Amino acid sequence: MNNDATLCDIGFIGLGVMGKNLVLNLADNGYSIAAFDLDNEKVNAIIKQDALENTTTTARVVGCSSYTELLAKLKNPHLIVLSVPAGSPVDQVCESLIAAGIQGDDIIIDTGNSLWVDTVAREKKYKNNFIFFSSAVSGGEVGARFGPSLMPSGSPYAWTRIKPIWQAIAAKVDENTGKPLERTQPGEVINTGEPCATYIGPAGAGHYVKMVHNGIEYADMQIICEAYHMLRTGLNMSPEKIADIFEQWNKGLLDSYLMEISVEVLRHKAPSSEIPLVDLILDKAGQKGTGLWTAMSSLEVGCPAPTIAQAVYARSISSFKSLRIEAASIYTDTNKTDMSAEQQQTFIDNLHDAIYCAKICAYAQGFQLMKLAAKEHGWTLDFAGIAKIWRAGCIIRAVFLQSITAAYERNENLENLLLDDFFAEQLNKYQQSWRQSVANATLMGIPIGAISSSLAYFDAMRTAVLPANLLQGQRDYFGAHTFERIDKPQGKKYHVEWSSEQREIIAIESNPS
Ligand code: 6PG
């Protein structure tokens, strides 16, 4: 280990929104940074910003104009953080660092939203050149600056070197209450509380967990947007009035970062006007892909995740703006019946319960997906630990995650959150108002795909006998795909000769193994 005091602790490549804020967070926590970006203006900007915020007498961040200079300014063995777009940019930087002379005991940490299978491949691809490690980061720019939720995975050896740094910069929660310990000022550090950074598992596991976090995030966001749509269109409420309702909801079961920022967005006025900004925002949603990856993975591993998938489809439907305008001129809208003040309040209360229940389903789907994926890929995931690091710092942070943490602390092998006593009690308590709210939306012609698909998911998952019996009969009729019988030993297959007069049921002998 080269301890030359003039050398920096950490190299940092990629000074975009997340990168520059992670650099300042690292600097606040006492680490010296050698910073590089292909855009030299970003290097100059971070040096300038650090000088503004730095209250110590020595520079905390030094700029580099090449990968070679970066390595030369770092203590050995090197520790380099990447914050670059997912995909080929990660490999371009790795190849450049190999060319610049990175060594075997050096560590590169990919903190982008990389696709987890790419991370698995990269650990193998670069293992003779350096240690490729990854740590997904959640919390947006404020989280990166003052405390993100971190999902590291890969070499356990690398984690021993990274752990103290990651636990210093991560968001913290009070060990007794589980409530976030907020950092808001440059230079501020928190050395107490539980850090929202825990080792997830082998390479790829951390990026998979982050991917599912984003899938849940998509669902959470869509559920809130559907509630907004119900109030805006169903009750003709102003954004400000809706913000007041959301603000009330944010003091109870629905207390969350996403609900909190939705209040801010709905209250915000367009510059020098009284027009709500939200009325000027085009209703076409973007997506960088992590929600899509989650939905695809749920189909691949056979995990029902309709709320997450609906949230992705909702973004896709929103992108067809001109088609929707044309279709709106073709189809008659449903009538919105006037409601008394009391009926409106019931409508609002039912809606509150509906989004709470839908949220439970979205998280149940996400956690079951992680469980099934872990089984398929041989990971051992700590679901209470994952819920714990999502209590602060990340985009889906919410009081609700305390209940999920408790559920997995009661039973670490819980197959699905729907089977947890607390959530079963909650869903039984609120399911009728959930149904009523879905009925309201249906009769009003308001699309609430995430909320209503959650109800369909809930009803299917709690139904002991589904119509798959007829489906098996259909499959056997046209494809001789066989079926099992409830009155025969499990696994025994049968087929009916549908084209024959007798249509006898034939027991299919299983192929000798
Ligand atoms: C986070 C966010 C973040 C997300 C971007 C873009 O955890 O900080 O999930 O990683 O990827 O906000 O997300 P979309 O463009 O896919 O909505």
Coordinates of C-alpha atoms and ligand atoms in Angstrom, one line a residue:
M1 CA 0.0 0.0 0.0
N2 CA 1.5 3.3 -1.1
N3 CA 0.7 5.8 1.6
D4 CA 2.1 9.0 0.0
A5 CA 0.0 11.7 1.6
T6 CA -0.1 13.6 -1.7
L7 CA -1.9 10.7 -3.4
C8 CA -5.7 10.4 -3.4
D9 CA -7.8 7.7 -1.7
I10 CA -10.3 7.2 -4.5
G11 CA -10.4 7.7 -8.2
F12 CA -13.7 8.8 -9.6
I13 CA -14.7 8.6 -13.3
G14 CA -18.0 10.1 -14.6
L15 CA -19.0 13.5 -13.2
G16 CA -22.6 13.7 -14.3
V17 CA -25.6 14.3 -12.0
M18 CA -25.0 11.2 -9.8
G19 CA -21.2 11.2 -10.1
K20 CA -20.5 14.8 -9.1
N21 CA -22.7 14.4 -6.0
L22 CA -21.1 11.1 -5.0
V23 CA -17.7 12.9 -5.2
L24 CA -18.8 15.6 -2.9
N25 CA -20.4 13.1 -0.5
L26 CA -17.1 11.1 -0.4
A27 CA -15.2 14.4 0.2
D28 CA -17.5 15.4 3.0
N29 CA -16.7 12.0 4.6
G30 CA -12.9 12.7 4.6
Y31 CA -11.8 11.0 1.4
S32 CA -9.5 12.6 -1.2
I33 CA -10.7 12.2 -4.7
A34 CA -8.9 12.2 -8.1
A35 CA -11.7 13.0 -10.5
F36 CA -11.9 12.5 -14.3
D37 CA -14.5 12.9 -17.0
L38 CA -14.2 12.9 -20.8
D39 CA -15.8 16.3 -20.6
N40 CA -13.0 18.4 -19.0
E41 CA -15.6 21.1 -18.2
K42 CA -17.2 18.7 -15.7
V43 CA -13.8 18.2 -14.1
N44 CA -13.4 22.0 -13.7
A45 CA -16.9 22.3 -12.3
I46 CA -16.4 19.7 -9.6
I47 CA -13.1 21.3 -8.6
K48 CA -14.9 24.7 -8.4
Q49 CA -17.8 23.3 -6.4
D50 CA -15.6 21.5 -4.0
A51 CA -13.6 24.7 -3.4
L52 CA -16.9 26.5 -2.6
E53 CA -18.0 23.8 -0.1
N54 CA -14.6 22.8 1.3
T55 CA -14.1 24.1 4.8
T56 CA -10.8 22.3 5.3
T57 CA -7.3 23.8 4.4
T58 CA -6.4 21.1 1.8
A59 CA -8.0 20.4 -1.5
R60 CA -10.3 17.3 -1.3
V61 CA -10.8 16.9 -5.0
V62 CA -8.1 17.0 -7.7
G63 CA -8.7 17.0 -11.4
C64 CA -7.2 14.6 -13.9
S65 CA -7.0 15.0 -17.7
S66 CA -6.3 11.4 -18.5
Y67 CA -6.7 7.8 -17.1
T68 CA -2.9 7.6 -16.8
E69 CA -2.9 10.8 -14.7
L70 CA -5.7 9.4 -12.6
L71 CA -3.8 6.2 -11.8
A72 CA -0.7 8.3 -11.0
K73 CA -2.6 10.4 -8.5
L74 CA -4.0 7.4 -6.6
K75 CA -2.7 5.4 -3.6
N76 CA -2.0 1.8 -4.3
P77 CA -3.8 -0.5 -4.7
H78 CA -6.2 1.6 -6.6
L79 CA -9.9 2.1 -5.8
I80 CA -11.8 3.6 -8.7
V81 CA -15.5 4.4 -8.8
L82 CA -17.4 4.6 -12.1
S83 CA -20.5 6.6 -12.6
V84 CA -21.1 6.2 -16.3
P85 CA -24.1 5.2 -18.4
A86 CA -25.0 1.5 -18.5
G87 CA -23.8 -0.5 -21.4
S88 CA -20.7 0.0 -23.6
P89 CA -19.4 3.1 -21.7
V90 CA -18.6 0.8 -18.7
D91 CA -16.4 -1.4 -20.9
Q92 CA -14.8 1.5 -22.7
V93 CA -13.6 2.9 -19.4
C94 CA -12.4 -0.5 -18.2
E95 CA -10.4 -1.1 -21.4
S96 CA -8.9 2.4 -21.1
L97 CA -7.9 1.8 -17.5
I98 CA -6.3 -1.5 -18.5
A99 CA -4.4 0.4 -21.2
A100 CA -3.4 3.0 -18.6
G101 CA -1.9 0.2 -16.4
I102 CA -4.4 -0.8 -13.8
Q103 CA -3.2 -3.7 -11.7
G104 CA -4.5 -7.0 -10.4
D105 CA -5.3 -5.9 -6.9
D106 CA -7.0 -2.7 -8.1
I107 CA -10.8 -2.4 -7.7
I108 CA -13.2 -0.8 -10.1
I109 CA -16.7 -0.2 -8.7
D110 CA -19.5 0.2 -11.3
T111 CA -22.2 2.4 -9.7
G112 CA -24.4 2.8 -12.7
N113 CA -27.8 1.1 -13.4
S114 CA -26.1 -1.7 -15.3
L115 CA -28.0 -4.7 -16.4
W116 CA -27.2 -7.4 -13.9
V117 CA -26.1 -10.0 -16.5
D118 CA -23.6 -7.6 -17.8
T119 CA -22.1 -7.3 -14.3
V120 CA -21.8 -11.0 -14.0
A121 CA -20.0 -11.1 -17.4
R122 CA -17.7 -8.2 -16.6
E123 CA -16.5 -9.8 -13.3
K124 CA -15.4 -12.8 -15.4
K125 CA -14.1 -10.8 -18.3
Y126 CA -11.8 -8.5 -16.3
K127 CA -10.7 -10.9 -13.5
N128 CA -7.1 -11.2 -14.9
N129 CA -6.7 -7.4 -15.1
F130 CA -8.4 -6.1 -11.9
I131 CA -11.3 -6.8 -9.5
F132 CA -14.6 -5.7 -11.2
F133 CA -17.0 -4.9 -8.4
S134 CA -20.4 -3.2 -8.6
S135 CA -22.7 -1.2 -6.3
A136 CA -26.0 0.1 -7.4
V137 CA -26.9 3.5 -6.1
S138 CA -30.4 4.8 -5.4
G139 CA -31.6 8.2 -4.3
G140 CA -31.2 10.5 -7.3
E141 CA -28.9 13.5 -7.0
V142 CA -29.9 14.5 -3.4
G143 CA -29.4 10.9 -2.3
A144 CA -26.0 10.7 -4.0
R145 CA -25.0 14.0 -2.3
F146 CA -26.2 13.5 1.2
G147 CA -26.8 9.7 1.6
P148 CA -27.9 7.1 -1.0
S149 CA -29.0 3.6 -0.5
L150 CA -26.2 1.4 -1.7
M151 CA -26.5 -2.2 -3.1
P152 CA -22.9 -3.6 -3.4
S153 CA -22.2 -7.0 -4.7
G154 CA -19.2 -9.0 -6.0
S155 CA -15.8 -10.0 -4.5
P156 CA -16.1 -10.4 -0.7
Y157 CA -12.4 -9.3 -0.5
A158 CA -13.2 -6.1 -2.5
W159 CA -16.1 -5.4 -0.1
T160 CA -13.8 -5.5 2.9
R161 CA -11.9 -2.6 1.3
I162 CA -15.0 -0.7 0.2
K163 CA -17.3 -1.3 3.2
P164 CA -16.0 1.5 5.5
I165 CA -16.3 4.0 2.7
W166 CA -19.7 2.9 1.6
Q167 CA -21.1 2.9 5.1
A168 CA -19.7 6.4 5.7
I169 CA -21.4 7.9 2.6
A170 CA -24.7 5.9 2.8
A171 CA -28.0 7.2 4.1
K172 CA -28.4 6.4 7.8
V173 CA -31.5 5.4 9.8
D174 CA -32.0 5.6 13.6
E175 CA -31.2 2.1 15.1
N176 CA -34.2 2.3 17.4
T177 CA -36.9 4.0 15.4
G178 CA -35.7 3.0 11.9
K179 CA -36.4 6.6 10.8
P180 CA -34.0 8.4 8.4
L181 CA -31.3 10.5 9.9
E182 CA -31.2 13.3 7.3
R183 CA -28.1 15.1 6.1
T184 CA -28.9 18.3 4.2
Q185 CA -25.8 20.6 4.4
P186 CA -22.4 20.4 2.6
G187 CA -19.8 19.3 5.0
E188 CA -22.3 17.6 7.3
V189 CA -21.6 13.9 8.2
I190 CA -23.5 11.4 10.3
N191 CA -21.4 8.8 12.2
T192 CA -24.3 7.2 14.0
G193 CA -27.3 5.1 12.9
E194 CA -27.5 2.1 10.6
P195 CA -26.1 2.7 7.1
C196 CA -28.3 1.9 4.1
A197 CA -25.5 -0.1 2.6
T198 CA -25.3 -3.9 2.9
Y199 CA -23.4 -6.5 1.0
I200 CA -26.1 -8.1 -1.3
G201 CA -24.2 -11.2 -2.7
P202 CA -22.2 -12.4 -5.7
A203 CA -21.6 -10.3 -8.8
G204 CA -24.8 -9.2 -10.4
A205 CA -27.0 -9.7 -7.3
G206 CA -26.7 -6.1 -6.3
H207 CA -27.7 -4.8 -9.7
Y208 CA -30.6 -7.3 -9.8
V209 CA -31.9 -6.0 -6.5
K210 CA -31.5 -2.4 -7.7
M211 CA -33.4 -3.4 -10.9
V212 CA -36.3 -4.7 -8.8
H213 CA -36.1 -1.5 -6.7
N214 CA -36.7 0.4 -9.9
G215 CA -39.5 -1.9 -10.9
I216 CA -41.2 -1.2 -7.6
E217 CA -40.4 2.5 -8.1
Y218 CA -42.2 2.4 -11.4
A219 CA -45.2 0.8 -9.8
D220 CA -45.2 3.2 -6.9
M221 CA -45.0 6.2 -9.2
Q222 CA -47.8 4.9 -11.4
I223 CA -50.1 4.2 -8.5
I224 CA -49.7 7.8 -7.3
C225 CA -50.3 9.1 -10.8
E226 CA -53.4 7.0 -11.1
A227 CA -54.7 8.5 -7.8
Y228 CA -53.9 11.9 -9.1
H229 CA -55.9 11.1 -12.3
M230 CA -58.9 9.8 -10.3
L231 CA -59.0 13.1 -8.3
R232 CA -58.2 15.3 -11.2
T233 CA -60.7 13.7 -13.7
G234 CA -63.1 12.0 -11.4
L235 CA -63.7 14.9 -9.0
N236 CA -62.4 17.7 -11.2
M237 CA -60.0 18.7 -8.4
S238 CA -57.2 21.3 -8.9
P239 CA -53.5 20.2 -8.6
E240 CA -53.3 22.3 -5.4
K241 CA -56.3 20.6 -3.8
I242 CA -54.9 17.2 -4.8
A243 CA -51.6 18.2 -3.2
D244 CA -53.4 19.0 0.0
I245 CA -54.9 15.5 0.0
F246 CA -51.6 13.9 -0.8
E247 CA -49.9 15.9 2.0
Q248 CA -52.5 14.5 4.4
W249 CA -52.0 11.0 3.1
N250 CA -48.2 11.5 3.5
K251 CA -48.7 11.7 7.3
G252 CA -50.0 8.1 7.6
L253 CA -49.8 4.8 5.9
L254 CA -48.7 6.3 2.6
D255 CA -45.8 8.3 4.1
S256 CA -43.1 8.1 1.4
Y257 CA -40.6 10.1 -0.6
L258 CA -42.5 9.7 -3.8
M259 CA -45.7 11.0 -2.2
E260 CA -43.8 13.9 -0.7
I261 CA -42.3 15.0 -4.0
S262 CA -45.6 14.5 -5.7
V263 CA -47.0 17.2 -3.3
E264 CA -44.2 19.5 -4.4
V265 CA -44.7 18.9 -8.1
L266 CA -48.4 19.5 -7.8
R267 CA -48.0 22.7 -5.9
H268 CA -45.4 24.2 -8.2
K269 CA -46.5 27.1 -10.5
A270 CA -45.2 27.8 -13.9
P271 CA -42.7 30.8 -13.8
S272 CA -44.4 34.1 -13.1
S273 CA -47.9 32.7 -13.4
E274 CA -50.6 31.0 -11.4
I275 CA -50.7 28.1 -13.8
P276 CA -49.8 24.8 -12.2
L277 CA -46.6 23.5 -13.8
V278 CA -48.0 20.0 -14.0
D279 CA -50.6 21.3 -16.4
L280 CA -47.8 22.4 -18.8
I281 CA -45.9 19.1 -18.6
L282 CA -46.5 16.9 -21.7
D283 CA -48.1 13.6 -20.6
K284 CA -45.5 11.4 -22.4
A285 CA -43.4 9.4 -19.9
G286 CA -39.7 8.5 -20.5
Q287 CA -38.0 5.4 -19.2
K288 CA -34.4 4.4 -19.2
G289 CA -35.2 0.7 -19.0
T290 CA -34.8 -0.7 -15.5
G291 CA -38.6 -1.1 -15.1
L292 CA -38.8 -2.9 -18.4
W293 CA -35.9 -5.2 -17.3
T294 CA -37.8 -6.0 -14.1
A295 CA -41.0 -6.9 -16.0
M296 CA -39.0 -9.1 -18.4
S297 CA -37.3 -10.9 -15.6
S298 CA -40.6 -11.5 -13.9
L299 CA -41.8 -13.3 -17.0
E300 CA -38.6 -15.2 -17.4
V301 CA -38.5 -16.5 -13.8
G302 CA -42.3 -17.1 -13.8
C303 CA -43.0 -14.6 -11.0
P304 CA -46.4 -12.8 -11.4
A305 CA -45.6 -9.0 -11.3
P306 CA -48.6 -7.4 -13.1
T307 CA -48.5 -4.1 -11.2
I308 CA -44.8 -3.6 -12.2
A309 CA -45.6 -4.6 -15.8
Q310 CA -48.6 -2.3 -15.9
A311 CA -46.5 0.6 -14.8
V312 CA -44.1 -0.1 -17.7
Y313 CA -47.1 -0.4 -20.1
A314 CA -48.6 2.8 -18.8
R315 CA -45.4 4.6 -19.8
S316 CA -45.6 3.0 -23.2
I317 CA -49.3 4.0 -23.7
S318 CA -48.5 7.5 -22.6
S319 CA -45.9 7.7 -25.5
F320 CA -48.7 7.3 -28.1
K321 CA -50.0 10.8 -27.6
S322 CA -51.3 11.4 -31.1
L323 CA -53.0 8.0 -31.3
R324 CA -54.7 8.8 -27.9
I325 CA -55.9 12.2 -29.1
E326 CA -57.4 10.5 -32.2
A327 CA -59.0 7.7 -30.2
A328 CA -60.5 10.3 -27.8
S329 CA -62.3 11.8 -30.7
I330 CA -63.8 8.5 -31.7
Y331 CA -65.0 7.0 -28.4
T332 CA -67.7 8.5 -26.2
D333 CA -66.5 9.3 -22.7
T334 CA -68.5 8.1 -19.7
N335 CA -70.6 10.4 -17.7
K336 CA -69.1 11.7 -14.5
T337 CA -72.0 11.8 -12.0
D338 CA -72.0 14.7 -9.5
M339 CA -71.3 13.8 -6.0
S340 CA -72.3 15.3 -2.7
A341 CA -69.5 16.4 -0.4
E342 CA -70.0 13.3 1.7
Q343 CA -69.8 11.1 -1.4
Q344 CA -66.6 12.9 -2.5
Q345 CA -65.0 12.2 0.8
T346 CA -65.9 8.5 0.6
F347 CA -64.5 8.5 -2.9
I348 CA -61.2 10.0 -1.6
D349 CA -61.0 7.6 1.4
N350 CA -61.6 4.6 -0.8
L351 CA -58.9 5.8 -3.2
H352 CA -56.5 6.1 -0.3
D353 CA -57.1 2.5 0.7
A354 CA -56.9 1.4 -2.9
I355 CA -53.4 2.8 -3.4
Y356 CA -52.2 1.4 -0.1
C357 CA -53.4 -2.1 -1.1
A358 CA -51.9 -1.7 -4.6
K359 CA -48.6 -0.6 -3.1
I360 CA -48.6 -3.8 -0.9
C361 CA -49.1 -5.9 -4.0
A362 CA -46.3 -4.1 -5.9
Y363 CA -43.8 -4.8 -3.1
A364 CA -45.1 -8.3 -2.7
Q365 CA -44.4 -8.9 -6.4
G366 CA -40.9 -7.3 -6.2
F367 CA -39.8 -9.3 -3.2
Q368 CA -41.2 -12.6 -4.6
L369 CA -39.3 -11.8 -7.8
M370 CA -36.1 -11.4 -5.9
K371 CA -36.7 -14.6 -4.0
L372 CA -37.4 -16.6 -7.2
A373 CA -34.4 -15.1 -9.0
A374 CA -32.1 -15.8 -6.1
K375 CA -33.2 -19.4 -6.2
E376 CA -32.6 -19.6 -9.9
H377 CA -29.2 -17.9 -9.7
G378 CA -27.9 -19.5 -6.5
W379 CA -27.9 -16.2 -4.5
T380 CA -28.7 -16.0 -0.8
L381 CA -30.6 -12.7 -0.3
D382 CA -31.4 -11.2 3.1
F383 CA -34.8 -9.7 2.4
A384 CA -35.1 -8.0 5.8
G385 CA -31.6 -6.5 5.1
I386 CA -32.7 -5.3 1.7
A387 CA -35.9 -3.7 3.1
K388 CA -33.8 -2.1 5.8
I389 CA -31.4 -0.4 3.3
W390 CA -34.5 0.9 1.4
R391 CA -35.8 2.7 4.5
A392 CA -33.7 5.8 3.7
G393 CA -31.7 7.2 0.8
C394 CA -33.5 5.4 -2.1
I395 CA -36.3 6.6 -4.2
I396 CA -38.9 4.2 -2.8
R397 CA -38.0 5.1 0.8
A398 CA -41.1 5.0 3.0
V399 CA -42.3 4.2 6.5
F400 CA -44.0 1.2 4.8
L401 CA -40.6 -0.5 4.5
Q402 CA -40.5 -0.8 8.3
S403 CA -43.5 -3.2 7.9
I404 CA -41.7 -5.2 5.2
T405 CA -38.5 -5.4 7.4
A406 CA -40.6 -6.7 10.2
A407 CA -42.4 -9.2 8.0
Y408 CA -39.0 -10.8 6.9
E409 CA -37.7 -10.6 10.5
R410 CA -40.7 -12.7 11.5
N411 CA -40.1 -15.2 8.7
E412 CA -36.9 -14.9 6.6
N413 CA -38.3 -17.6 4.2
L414 CA -41.7 -15.8 3.7
E415 CA -42.8 -16.9 0.2
N416 CA -44.8 -13.8 -0.5
L417 CA -45.8 -10.7 1.6
L418 CA -49.4 -11.6 1.1
L419 CA -48.9 -14.5 3.5
D420 CA -47.6 -12.3 6.3
D421 CA -50.1 -11.8 9.1
F422 CA -49.7 -8.0 9.2
F423 CA -50.2 -7.5 5.5
A424 CA -53.1 -10.1 5.5
E425 CA -54.8 -8.1 8.2
Q426 CA -54.3 -4.8 6.3
L427 CA -55.6 -6.2 3.0
N428 CA -58.6 -7.8 4.6
K429 CA -59.3 -4.5 6.4
Y430 CA -59.1 -2.4 3.2
Q431 CA -60.0 -4.7 0.3
Q432 CA -63.7 -3.6 0.1
S433 CA -62.8 0.1 -0.3
W434 CA -60.1 -1.0 -2.8
R435 CA -62.8 -2.8 -4.8
Q436 CA -65.1 0.2 -4.6
S437 CA -62.4 2.5 -5.8
V438 CA -61.6 0.3 -8.8
A439 CA -65.3 0.1 -9.6
N440 CA -65.5 4.0 -9.4
A441 CA -62.6 4.2 -11.9
T442 CA -64.2 1.6 -14.2
L443 CA -67.6 3.3 -14.3
M444 CA -65.9 6.7 -14.8
G445 CA -63.7 5.4 -17.6
I446 CA -60.5 6.4 -15.8
P447 CA -57.5 4.1 -16.6
I448 CA -55.9 2.8 -13.4
G449 CA -54.0 -0.2 -14.7
A450 CA -51.6 -0.5 -11.8
I451 CA -54.3 -0.2 -9.1
S452 CA -56.7 -2.5 -10.8
S453 CA -54.2 -5.1 -11.9
S454 CA -53.1 -5.2 -8.3
L455 CA -56.6 -6.1 -7.3
A456 CA -56.8 -8.9 -10.0
Y457 CA -53.4 -10.1 -8.7
F458 CA -54.6 -10.1 -5.1
D459 CA -57.9 -11.9 -6.1
A460 CA -56.0 -14.6 -8.1
M461 CA -53.3 -15.1 -5.5
R462 CA -56.0 -15.7 -2.8
T463 CA -58.1 -18.0 -4.9
A464 CA -57.7 -21.7 -4.1
V465 CA -59.3 -22.9 -7.3
L466 CA -58.6 -21.0 -10.5
P467 CA -60.0 -21.7 -14.0
A468 CA -56.7 -23.2 -15.2
N469 CA -58.5 -26.6 -15.1
L470 CA -60.5 -25.6 -18.2
L471 CA -57.3 -24.1 -19.7
Q472 CA -55.6 -27.5 -19.3
G473 CA -58.6 -29.1 -21.0
Q474 CA -58.3 -26.7 -23.9
R475 CA -54.6 -27.4 -24.3
D476 CA -55.1 -31.1 -24.2
Y477 CA -57.9 -30.9 -26.7
F478 CA -56.0 -29.0 -29.4
G479 CA -52.4 -30.0 -28.5
A480 CA -52.6 -33.2 -26.5
H481 CA -50.5 -31.4 -23.9
T482 CA -51.9 -33.7 -21.1
F483 CA -53.2 -32.7 -17.7
E484 CA -53.0 -33.8 -14.0
R485 CA -56.1 -34.8 -12.0
I486 CA -57.1 -33.7 -8.5
D487 CA -58.3 -37.3 -7.7
K488 CA -55.0 -38.9 -8.7
P489 CA -51.4 -38.7 -7.4
Q490 CA -49.7 -35.4 -8.3
G491 CA -47.4 -35.5 -11.3
K492 CA -49.4 -38.3 -13.0
K493 CA -50.4 -37.1 -16.5
Y494 CA -53.6 -37.8 -18.5
H495 CA -54.9 -37.3 -22.0
V496 CA -58.3 -37.6 -23.7
E497 CA -58.6 -38.9 -27.2
W498 CA -60.9 -36.0 -28.1
S499 CA -61.4 -37.1 -31.7
S500 CA -62.6 -40.6 -30.8
E501 CA -66.2 -41.6 -30.0
Q502 CA -65.4 -42.9 -26.5
R503 CA -63.1 -39.9 -25.5
E504 CA -61.6 -42.1 -22.8
I505 CA -59.1 -40.7 -20.4
I506 CA -55.7 -42.3 -21.0
A507 CA -53.1 -42.4 -18.3
I508 CA -49.8 -41.3 -19.8
E509 CA -46.9 -43.4 -18.7
S510 CA -44.0 -41.1 -17.7
N511 CA -40.9 -41.6 -19.8
P512 CA -38.5 -44.1 -18.1
S513 CA -35.7 -41.8 -16.7
Ligands
6PG1 C1 -32.8 5.8 -8.3 C2 -33.5 5.9 -9.6 C3 -32.7 6.1 -10.8 C4 -33.5 5.9 -12.1 C5 -33.5 7.2 -12.8 C6 -34.2 7.1 -14.2 O1 -32.9 4.8 -7.6 O2 -32.1 6.8 -7.9 O3 -34.3 4.7 -9.7 O4 -31.7 5.1 -10.7 O5 -32.9 5.1 -12.9 O6 -34.3 8.1 -12.0 O7 -35.3 6.2 -14.1 P1 -36.3 6.0 -15.3 O8 -35.9 6.9 -16.5 O9 -36.2 4.5 -15.7 O10 -37.7 6.4 -14.8

